[in-house]
Amino acid sequence: MEVKRPEWTSHFSFIAATVGSAVGLGNIWRFPYIMGKNGGAVFLLTYLLLIAFICIIPLCCELTMGKIYKKDAINTFSAINPKYKWFGWLCIFTVTLIPCFYFVVGGWILNYIWVFLTGNLPDNFAVYFSNFSSQIFMPCFLTILFLILTAIFPYRGVNSGIEKANNIMMPAFTLFLFILAVFALTLPGAKDGLLFMFKPDFSQFDKTMILTALGQALFTLSIGMGTILTYGSYMKENTNILKSAYTLIICDTIIAISAGIMIFPIVFSFGVQPSAGATLAFISMPQMFSELPFASVFGLVFFILLFFASITSGISMMETTVAAFMDNLNISRKKSTILTVFIIGLISIPATLSFGVLKDFKLCDKTIFDFLDYTTSNLFLPFNTLIICLIAGWCIPYFWEKAFGKGFIGSIFNILLKFIVPFILICVLVSGI
Ligand code: PHE
C-alpha cells in the first residue's frame, strides 16, 4: 500500500525547517572563525556574492527535485535515471558521516550548558576544555545523549516531530541571538569588531579565499547531500522555489552576520585573536563570559543558543538518512531511525575519542574527527553539488524552467546552472584535493 507522503502544514513550517537545517554550528562557530582567518570584510563580501549568485543555483535544484519527484534522495536520482542511483547513495553516505563529528560538538555543548547551569565555572577554560574533551566516558556519553535527543524528532515523524521542533526552536534561537548581539555592541571593542567585519581591506583578497568562502557557503546552506531535497519533497505544490530559496539564503546570512556581530566585539574587547579558530566557541567565549557580570546567565544563553542551532541541523541530517532507509529498505520510520542511530553512534564514538585516547590514530595525517570533517566538507560536498548541477542542467529536460521560471532571469540562471557553477565547483574540488 502506498503511504501518502507528508506535507509541511504551512509555508512558515517549510521555511522554519529549511532555515533550521541551514543555521547551525556552521553559522555561529565556523563562519566567524573562517571570516577571522580570511581577513574579515573582504571575505564577507566574497561570501555574500557567492551565496547570492552561485549557491542559489544548487539550492534551487535540490528544492525543485524534491518538489517534482516527492521522494527521498536515492529514489529521486534513480527516477531521473536508474543509472544515477549510486549518486543517491553517495548523498546518503555523506549526510550520515556529517553527524558523526557534528554530534561530538553537540555533546560538548550539553556539557557547557551543565557547567553554566550549575555555576561551577573553572578558572581556566583552555585547561578545562582539554581535560574534558580527552576523557573517555563523559564525552562519549554526551555525544550519544545528543544523538538520542536529536533522533526523537525524526522518530516521531515530519508533522509531530520535526515541524513542531523547528517552529518553536528557530524563532527562540533568533531572539536569543539578537539579544546577545545587542549586548556585544555595548562592549568597548564594538567599534573595532564592526570595522573588522565591514571595512574591506582589498590587499587581503586572494583566490584561495574565494574557494574557502564557497566551501563554507555549501556547508552552511546544507547543500550537496539531499537534505534540502528531502525537505523540499514535503513542500506544498504552490510553493515558489526561487522565492523560498532567497528567503532561506537571507535568513541564513542574517544569522551568520549577527553571530559575527555577537562574537567580534567580544573578541576585540578581550584581546583574543579573531583567527583563534575551533577553540573560539569552547574556550575564548566562555572565558570571556566568566569575566563579565552575570557570567552564568550569558554563558547559559549562549550555549542554549548553540544547542538549538545544532539540534535543528542535526534533525535535518538524520531525517535525510531516515527517509532514505525507510523508502529503500522498506522498513518503518521507527526501525529506520533506530538503524540510523546505531550507525551514527558506532562512528561517532571513535570520533569523540580522537580528542583523547585515539588522538594519535591518524587517517591521511588527520585525527578521526578532522578526517570526517575535512573529507565531507571539502571533498564530498563540492563533488556532490557538482553532480547535482550537472544532472539538473543536462539530464532533466526543461528543468531550469521549473526551477527558475521562464523569463529573462530564468535564462540567465540556466546559463549559470549549465556552465558557470559547474566550472567554479570544479575549481573548489581541485584545490580541495
Ligand atoms: N548547515 C548546517 C550548519 O550550518 C550543517 C548541515 C550540514 C546541516 C549538512 C544539514 C546537513 O551547521
CSV table of C-alpha atoms in Angstrom, one decimal, residues 1 40 88 106 234 314 320 360 362 381 400:
chain,number,residue,atom,x,y,z
A,1,MET,CA,0.0,0.0,0.0
A,40,GLY,CA,37.1,39.9,7.8
A,88,GLY,CA,21.7,9.0,-4.3
A,106,GLY,CA,26.8,18.7,20.3
A,234,TYR,CA,7.4,17.7,1.8
A,314,GLY,CA,21.1,17.5,13.3
A,320,THR,CA,17.6,12.6,5.2
A,360,ASP,CA,47.4,9.6,17.8
A,362,LYS,CA,45.7,9.2,12.1
A,381,LEU,CA,30.0,18.4,-0.6
A,400,TRP,CA,15.5,25.3,-15.4
